[in-house]
């Protein structure tokens, strides 16, 4: 049985933010204002998303579903670029992250919709958009972490990389250690999440389905499917973005091109 939440219920839960804000002020953490802004932004964004999704589900238009997916991808690309301390110049940073996430999420989403979920029609926004949101959100975190680690480590290990290149190593051999480090760093959160799921914590999607009245066994199967899709999309996206970045950080003459990086401006 679905329990309907009222705005007063949300207001009571929001009182917990006052506790966090009070602790921040008492300990002089400077987080009270950012916490308030983040909470207000979350409420506004989720309210707007709810209105948009309600309208989108009612219209049942493949073109509007595609537009919504593209908007999500473009915002994910912006967030990925913003998380990098050092980023590639020009459009490369945004283009590589967005392209890798879009390709990986698209492949995985089509696989999930066509083989497992099989809605009718296959592009049904009620299934496609939530699944894309979960897959894209995790791929965004992985790609952002991989590119941040890759570019920051390349700048820090410049002397070691250039020494290997001077000894005749190819760019792929010289940059392989930091590439492996970036891939491991980006993929480890997904691995840890899968390992702890069901024992340490119940995932959000499964909890939401159970609260809405879905049989726990069916909710578990959906959660397993989503985690497999998330893992696949994150792996593909991280690998594609990292390889493209390594290629951009060097040239055909196997030289390290850190001049193609720019440091993020501090606020």
mmCIF file of C-alpha atoms in Angstrom:
data_model
loop_
_atom_site.group_PDB
_atom_site.id
_atom_site.type_symbol
_atom_site.label_atom_id
_atom_site.label_comp_id
_atom_site.label_asym_id
_atom_site.label_seq_id
_atom_site.Cartn_x
_atom_site.Cartn_y
_atom_site.Cartn_z
ATOM 1 C CA UNK A 1 0.000 0.000 0.000
ATOM 2 C CA UNK A 2 1.388 3.355 -1.055
ATOM 3 C CA UNK A 3 1.701 5.909 1.750
ATOM 4 C CA UNK A 4 1.179 9.447 0.465
ATOM 5 C CA UNK A 5 3.542 12.082 1.811
ATOM 6 C CA UNK A 6 2.290 15.574 2.628
ATOM 7 C CA UNK A 7 4.259 18.801 2.637
ATOM 8 C CA UNK A 8 4.122 18.854 6.440
ATOM 9 C CA UNK A 9 5.953 15.506 6.458
ATOM 10 C CA UNK A 10 8.705 16.993 4.315
ATOM 11 C CA UNK A 11 8.885 20.046 6.564
ATOM 12 C CA UNK A 12 9.439 17.852 9.629
ATOM 13 C CA UNK A 13 12.262 15.987 7.850
ATOM 14 C CA UNK A 14 13.766 19.325 6.803
ATOM 15 C CA UNK A 15 14.248 20.218 10.475
ATOM 16 C CA UNK A 16 17.251 17.896 10.443
ATOM 17 C CA UNK A 17 18.993 20.452 8.211
ATOM 18 C CA UNK A 18 18.706 22.955 11.033
ATOM 19 C CA UNK A 19 20.722 20.574 13.205
ATOM 20 C CA UNK A 20 23.434 20.384 10.544
ATOM 21 C CA UNK A 21 23.375 24.138 10.110
ATOM 22 C CA UNK A 22 23.629 24.676 13.877
ATOM 23 C CA UNK A 23 26.618 22.338 14.097
ATOM 24 C CA UNK A 24 28.286 24.181 11.235
ATOM 25 C CA UNK A 25 27.823 27.533 12.951
ATOM 26 C CA UNK A 26 28.912 26.210 16.344
ATOM 27 C CA UNK A 27 32.075 24.646 14.931
ATOM 28 C CA UNK A 28 32.706 27.532 12.513
ATOM 29 C CA UNK A 29 32.718 25.225 9.476
ATOM 30 C CA UNK A 30 31.249 27.769 7.105
ATOM 31 C CA UNK A 31 28.796 25.223 5.678
ATOM 32 C CA UNK A 32 25.485 26.686 6.860
ATOM 33 C CA UNK A 33 24.923 28.847 3.787
ATOM 34 C CA UNK A 34 26.067 26.206 1.244
ATOM 35 C CA UNK A 35 23.817 23.685 3.002
ATOM 36 C CA UNK A 36 20.821 25.996 2.734
ATOM 37 C CA UNK A 37 21.498 26.789 -0.910
ATOM 38 C CA UNK A 38 21.974 23.111 -1.759
ATOM 39 C CA UNK A 39 18.744 22.145 0.005
ATOM 40 C CA UNK A 40 16.722 24.868 -1.729
ATOM 41 C CA UNK A 41 18.271 23.993 -5.074
ATOM 42 C CA UNK A 42 17.419 20.321 -4.555
ATOM 43 C CA UNK A 43 13.793 21.083 -3.718
ATOM 44 C CA UNK A 44 13.343 23.382 -6.724
ATOM 45 C CA UNK A 45 15.088 21.026 -9.145
ATOM 46 C CA UNK A 46 13.193 17.935 -8.029
ATOM 47 C CA UNK A 47 9.870 19.802 -8.086
ATOM 48 C CA UNK A 48 10.512 20.949 -11.647
ATOM 49 C CA UNK A 49 11.625 17.472 -12.666
ATOM 50 C CA UNK A 50 8.428 16.031 -11.242
ATOM 51 C CA UNK A 51 6.306 18.438 -13.292
ATOM 52 C CA UNK A 52 8.315 17.805 -16.463
ATOM 53 C CA UNK A 53 8.215 14.014 -16.092
ATOM 54 C CA UNK A 54 4.477 14.033 -15.434
ATOM 55 C CA UNK A 55 3.931 15.927 -18.672
ATOM 56 C CA UNK A 56 6.472 13.834 -20.572
ATOM 57 C CA UNK A 57 4.897 10.543 -19.520
ATOM 58 C CA UNK A 58 1.465 11.796 -20.543
ATOM 59 C CA UNK A 59 2.535 12.921 -24.035
ATOM 60 C CA UNK A 60 4.283 9.622 -24.934
ATOM 61 C CA UNK A 61 6.461 11.266 -27.602
ATOM 62 C CA UNK A 62 9.734 9.627 -28.705
ATOM 63 C CA UNK A 63 11.118 13.009 -29.791
ATOM 64 C CA UNK A 64 10.437 14.660 -26.446
ATOM 65 C CA UNK A 65 11.983 11.644 -24.725
ATOM 66 C CA UNK A 66 15.082 12.085 -26.885
ATOM 67 C CA UNK A 67 15.234 15.805 -26.096
ATOM 68 C CA UNK A 68 14.994 15.086 -22.372
ATOM 69 C CA UNK A 69 17.797 12.517 -22.652
ATOM 70 C CA UNK A 70 20.017 14.988 -24.531
ATOM 71 C CA UNK A 71 19.420 17.695 -21.931
ATOM 72 C CA UNK A 72 20.408 15.261 -19.182
ATOM 73 C CA UNK A 73 23.555 14.320 -21.097
ATOM 74 C CA UNK A 74 24.583 17.934 -21.679
ATOM 75 C CA UNK A 75 24.208 18.799 -18.004
ATOM 76 C CA UNK A 76 26.147 15.652 -17.056
ATOM 77 C CA UNK A 77 28.967 16.734 -19.357
ATOM 78 C CA UNK A 78 29.099 20.127 -17.678
ATOM 79 C CA UNK A 79 29.244 18.544 -14.218
ATOM 80 C CA UNK A 80 32.008 16.201 -15.335
ATOM 81 C CA UNK A 81 34.119 19.083 -16.599
ATOM 82 C CA UNK A 82 33.527 21.105 -13.432
ATOM 83 C CA UNK A 83 34.973 18.328 -11.253
ATOM 84 C CA UNK A 84 38.411 18.430 -12.897
ATOM 85 C CA UNK A 85 41.152 20.493 -11.273
ATOM 86 C CA UNK A 86 43.040 20.477 -14.575
ATOM 87 C CA UNK A 87 41.078 20.207 -17.780
ATOM 88 C CA UNK A 88 41.841 20.031 -21.470
ATOM 89 C CA UNK A 89 41.749 23.320 -23.320
ATOM 90 C CA UNK A 90 39.007 24.457 -25.700
ATOM 91 C CA UNK A 91 36.050 22.106 -26.102
ATOM 92 C CA UNK A 92 38.078 18.929 -25.583
ATOM 93 C CA UNK A 93 37.341 18.494 -21.895
ATOM 94 C CA UNK A 94 33.585 18.877 -22.351
ATOM 95 C CA UNK A 95 33.501 16.946 -25.623
ATOM 96 C CA UNK A 96 35.452 13.915 -24.426
ATOM 97 C CA UNK A 97 33.476 13.527 -21.205
ATOM 98 C CA UNK A 98 30.088 14.075 -22.832
ATOM 99 C CA UNK A 99 30.854 11.876 -25.820
ATOM 100 C CA UNK A 100 32.134 9.008 -23.687
ATOM 101 C CA UNK A 101 29.178 9.150 -21.292
ATOM 102 C CA UNK A 102 26.628 9.488 -24.087
ATOM 103 C CA UNK A 103 28.014 6.548 -26.041
ATOM 104 C CA UNK A 104 28.348 4.269 -23.022
ATOM 105 C CA UNK A 105 24.964 5.167 -21.525
ATOM 106 C CA UNK A 106 23.255 4.862 -24.912
ATOM 107 C CA UNK A 107 24.637 1.382 -25.583
ATOM 108 C CA UNK A 108 23.810 0.099 -22.108
ATOM 109 C CA UNK A 109 20.349 1.680 -22.028
ATOM 110 C CA UNK A 110 19.377 0.215 -25.404
ATOM 111 C CA UNK A 111 20.593 -3.175 -24.225
ATOM 112 C CA UNK A 112 18.553 -2.985 -21.029
ATOM 113 C CA UNK A 113 15.384 -1.734 -22.730
ATOM 114 C CA UNK A 114 15.511 -4.214 -25.613
ATOM 115 C CA UNK A 115 16.501 -7.383 -23.762
ATOM 116 C CA UNK A 116 15.394 -7.167 -20.121
ATOM 117 C CA UNK A 117 12.698 -4.568 -19.490
ATOM 118 C CA UNK A 118 11.103 -4.619 -22.981
ATOM 119 C CA UNK A 119 8.512 -1.841 -22.539
ATOM 120 C CA UNK A 120 5.945 -1.152 -25.257
ATOM 121 C CA UNK A 121 6.967 1.041 -26.974
ATOM 122 C CA UNK A 122 10.650 0.396 -26.303
ATOM 123 C CA UNK A 123 11.394 4.120 -25.847
ATOM 124 C CA UNK A 124 8.663 4.573 -23.195
ATOM 125 C CA UNK A 125 9.816 7.577 -21.159
ATOM 126 C CA UNK A 126 8.476 6.042 -17.935
ATOM 127 C CA UNK A 127 11.243 3.435 -18.207
ATOM 128 C CA UNK A 128 13.881 5.090 -20.388
ATOM 129 C CA UNK A 129 14.319 8.359 -18.493
ATOM 130 C CA UNK A 130 14.638 6.947 -14.940
ATOM 131 C CA UNK A 131 16.998 4.221 -16.157
ATOM 132 C CA UNK A 132 19.070 6.759 -18.070
ATOM 133 C CA UNK A 133 19.215 8.993 -15.005
ATOM 134 C CA UNK A 134 20.649 6.240 -12.812
ATOM 135 C CA UNK A 135 23.087 5.000 -15.443
ATOM 136 C CA UNK A 136 24.195 8.466 -16.513
ATOM 137 C CA UNK A 137 24.590 9.733 -12.952
ATOM 138 C CA UNK A 138 26.997 6.958 -12.020
ATOM 139 C CA UNK A 139 28.860 7.151 -15.333
ATOM 140 C CA UNK A 140 29.236 10.905 -14.759
ATOM 141 C CA UNK A 141 30.877 10.317 -11.386
ATOM 142 C CA UNK A 142 33.218 7.685 -12.803
ATOM 143 C CA UNK A 143 34.262 9.685 -15.854
ATOM 144 C CA UNK A 144 34.757 12.853 -13.827
ATOM 145 C CA UNK A 145 36.909 11.020 -11.302
ATOM 146 C CA UNK A 146 38.950 9.311 -14.022
ATOM 147 C CA UNK A 147 39.696 12.506 -15.925
ATOM 148 C CA UNK A 148 40.511 14.426 -12.748
ATOM 149 C CA UNK A 149 42.929 11.708 -11.617
ATOM 150 C CA UNK A 150 44.474 11.326 -15.063
ATOM 151 C CA UNK A 151 45.187 14.995 -15.728
ATOM 152 C CA UNK A 152 46.313 15.800 -12.173
ATOM 153 C CA UNK A 153 48.651 12.799 -12.046
ATOM 154 C CA UNK A 154 50.100 13.557 -15.483
ATOM 155 C CA UNK A 155 50.970 17.068 -14.344
ATOM 156 C CA UNK A 156 52.464 15.818 -11.080
ATOM 157 C CA UNK A 157 54.482 13.005 -12.699
ATOM 158 C CA UNK A 158 55.676 15.080 -15.641
ATOM 159 C CA UNK A 159 59.372 14.458 -15.030
ATOM 160 C CA UNK A 160 58.973 10.672 -14.823
ATOM 161 C CA UNK A 161 56.807 10.518 -17.953
ATOM 162 C CA UNK A 162 59.164 12.687 -20.001
ATOM 163 C CA UNK A 163 62.126 10.602 -18.822
ATOM 164 C CA UNK A 164 60.501 7.459 -20.198
ATOM 165 C CA UNK A 165 59.686 9.202 -23.458
ATOM 166 C CA UNK A 166 63.295 10.382 -23.744
ATOM 167 C CA UNK A 167 64.428 6.754 -23.377
ATOM 168 C CA UNK A 168 62.377 5.808 -26.417
ATOM 169 C CA UNK A 169 59.157 4.578 -24.833
ATOM 170 C CA UNK A 170 55.910 5.237 -26.682
ATOM 171 C CA UNK A 171 53.314 7.573 -25.229
ATOM 172 C CA UNK A 172 51.073 4.632 -24.387
ATOM 173 C CA UNK A 173 53.837 2.882 -22.459
ATOM 174 C CA UNK A 174 54.935 6.030 -20.634
ATOM 175 C CA UNK A 175 51.386 6.979 -19.659
ATOM 176 C CA UNK A 176 50.190 3.456 -18.872
ATOM 177 C CA UNK A 177 50.820 3.654 -15.090
ATOM 178 C CA UNK A 178 48.749 6.804 -14.629
ATOM 179 C CA UNK A 179 46.098 5.422 -16.993
ATOM 180 C CA UNK A 180 45.766 2.295 -14.863
ATOM 181 C CA UNK A 181 45.684 4.407 -11.706
ATOM 182 C CA UNK A 182 42.908 6.586 -13.125
ATOM 183 C CA UNK A 183 40.860 3.571 -14.232
ATOM 184 C CA UNK A 184 41.176 1.851 -10.843
ATOM 185 C CA UNK A 185 40.294 5.046 -8.992
ATOM 186 C CA UNK A 186 37.208 5.628 -11.132
ATOM 187 C CA UNK A 187 35.880 2.064 -11.068
ATOM 188 C CA UNK A 188 36.509 1.256 -7.406
ATOM 189 C CA UNK A 189 33.438 3.156 -6.050
ATOM 190 C CA UNK A 190 31.130 1.081 -8.277
ATOM 191 C CA UNK A 191 32.805 -2.154 -7.173
ATOM 192 C CA UNK A 192 32.561 -1.167 -3.512
ATOM 193 C CA UNK A 193 28.916 -0.215 -3.947
ATOM 194 C CA UNK A 194 28.033 -3.600 -5.446
ATOM 195 C CA UNK A 195 30.001 -5.469 -2.776
ATOM 196 C CA UNK A 196 28.195 -3.714 0.101
ATOM 197 C CA UNK A 197 24.732 -3.665 -1.464
ATOM 198 C CA UNK A 198 22.102 -5.575 0.483
ATOM 199 C CA UNK A 199 24.380 -6.113 3.488
ATOM 200 C CA UNK A 200 25.448 -2.629 4.536
ATOM 201 C CA UNK A 201 22.751 -0.610 2.779
ATOM 202 C CA UNK A 202 19.589 -1.000 0.732
ATOM 203 C CA UNK A 203 19.878 0.878 -2.574
ATOM 204 C CA UNK A 204 17.564 3.788 -3.288
ATOM 205 C CA UNK A 205 15.739 2.301 -6.274
ATOM 206 C CA UNK A 206 14.951 -0.939 -4.452
ATOM 207 C CA UNK A 207 13.805 0.940 -1.353
ATOM 208 C CA UNK A 208 11.586 3.206 -3.431
ATOM 209 C CA UNK A 209 9.933 0.274 -5.178
ATOM 210 C CA UNK A 210 9.298 -1.552 -1.915
ATOM 211 C CA UNK A 211 7.779 1.586 -0.349
ATOM 212 C CA UNK A 212 5.515 1.959 -3.390
ATOM 213 C CA UNK A 213 4.157 -1.556 -2.919
ATOM 214 C CA UNK A 214 6.269 -3.648 -5.303
ATOM 215 C CA UNK A 215 7.076 -7.181 -4.207
ATOM 216 C CA UNK A 216 10.581 -7.229 -2.623
ATOM 217 C CA UNK A 217 11.675 -10.103 -4.852
ATOM 218 C CA UNK A 218 10.756 -8.168 -7.980
ATOM 219 C CA UNK A 219 12.407 -5.021 -6.605
ATOM 220 C CA UNK A 220 15.609 -6.995 -6.023
ATOM 221 C CA UNK A 221 15.671 -8.190 -9.634
ATOM 222 C CA UNK A 222 15.250 -4.650 -10.944
ATOM 223 C CA UNK A 223 18.029 -3.413 -8.651
ATOM 224 C CA UNK A 224 20.410 -6.139 -9.828
ATOM 225 C CA UNK A 225 19.638 -5.262 -13.439
ATOM 226 C CA UNK A 226 20.270 -1.567 -12.827
ATOM 227 C CA UNK A 227 23.565 -2.255 -11.052
ATOM 228 C CA UNK A 228 24.780 -4.388 -13.938
ATOM 229 C CA UNK A 229 23.827 -1.618 -16.366
ATOM 230 C CA UNK A 230 25.517 1.001 -14.189
ATOM 231 C CA UNK A 231 28.677 -1.065 -13.957
ATOM 232 C CA UNK A 232 28.785 -1.590 -17.710
ATOM 233 C CA UNK A 233 28.154 2.051 -18.573
ATOM 234 C CA UNK A 234 30.688 3.299 -16.037
ATOM 235 C CA UNK A 235 33.361 0.915 -17.288
ATOM 236 C CA UNK A 236 32.817 1.768 -20.955
ATOM 237 C CA UNK A 237 32.593 5.503 -20.314
ATOM 238 C CA UNK A 238 35.660 5.638 -18.079
ATOM 239 C CA UNK A 239 37.759 3.621 -20.538
ATOM 240 C CA UNK A 240 36.723 5.651 -23.581
ATOM 241 C CA UNK A 241 37.228 9.011 -21.862
ATOM 242 C CA UNK A 242 40.601 7.999 -20.396
ATOM 243 C CA UNK A 243 41.995 6.692 -23.684
ATOM 244 C CA UNK A 244 40.858 9.815 -25.512
ATOM 245 C CA UNK A 245 42.445 12.028 -22.851
ATOM 246 C CA UNK A 246 45.749 10.140 -22.988
ATOM 247 C CA UNK A 247 45.754 10.612 -26.742
ATOM 248 C CA UNK A 248 45.099 14.327 -26.326
ATOM 249 C CA UNK A 249 47.823 14.688 -23.680
ATOM 250 C CA UNK A 250 50.411 13.507 -26.202
ATOM 251 C CA UNK A 251 51.049 13.844 -29.924
ATOM 252 C CA UNK A 252 52.145 11.673 -32.842
ATOM 253 C CA UNK A 253 55.784 12.355 -32.031
ATOM 254 C CA UNK A 254 55.222 10.843 -28.575
ATOM 255 C CA UNK A 255 55.700 14.061 -26.660
ATOM 256 C CA UNK A 256 53.866 14.974 -23.467
ATOM 257 C CA UNK A 257 51.632 17.978 -24.174
ATOM 258 C CA UNK A 258 50.736 19.476 -20.818
ATOM 259 C CA UNK A 259 50.296 22.796 -22.626
ATOM 260 C CA UNK A 260 46.896 21.393 -23.595
ATOM 261 C CA UNK A 261 45.813 21.519 -19.946
ATOM 262 C CA UNK A 262 44.468 24.516 -18.090
ATOM 263 C CA UNK A 263 43.988 24.789 -14.350
ATOM 264 C CA UNK A 264 40.468 25.408 -13.088
ATOM 265 C CA UNK A 265 39.914 28.894 -11.771
ATOM 266 C CA UNK A 266 39.338 28.960 -8.032
ATOM 267 C CA UNK A 267 36.133 30.650 -6.870
#
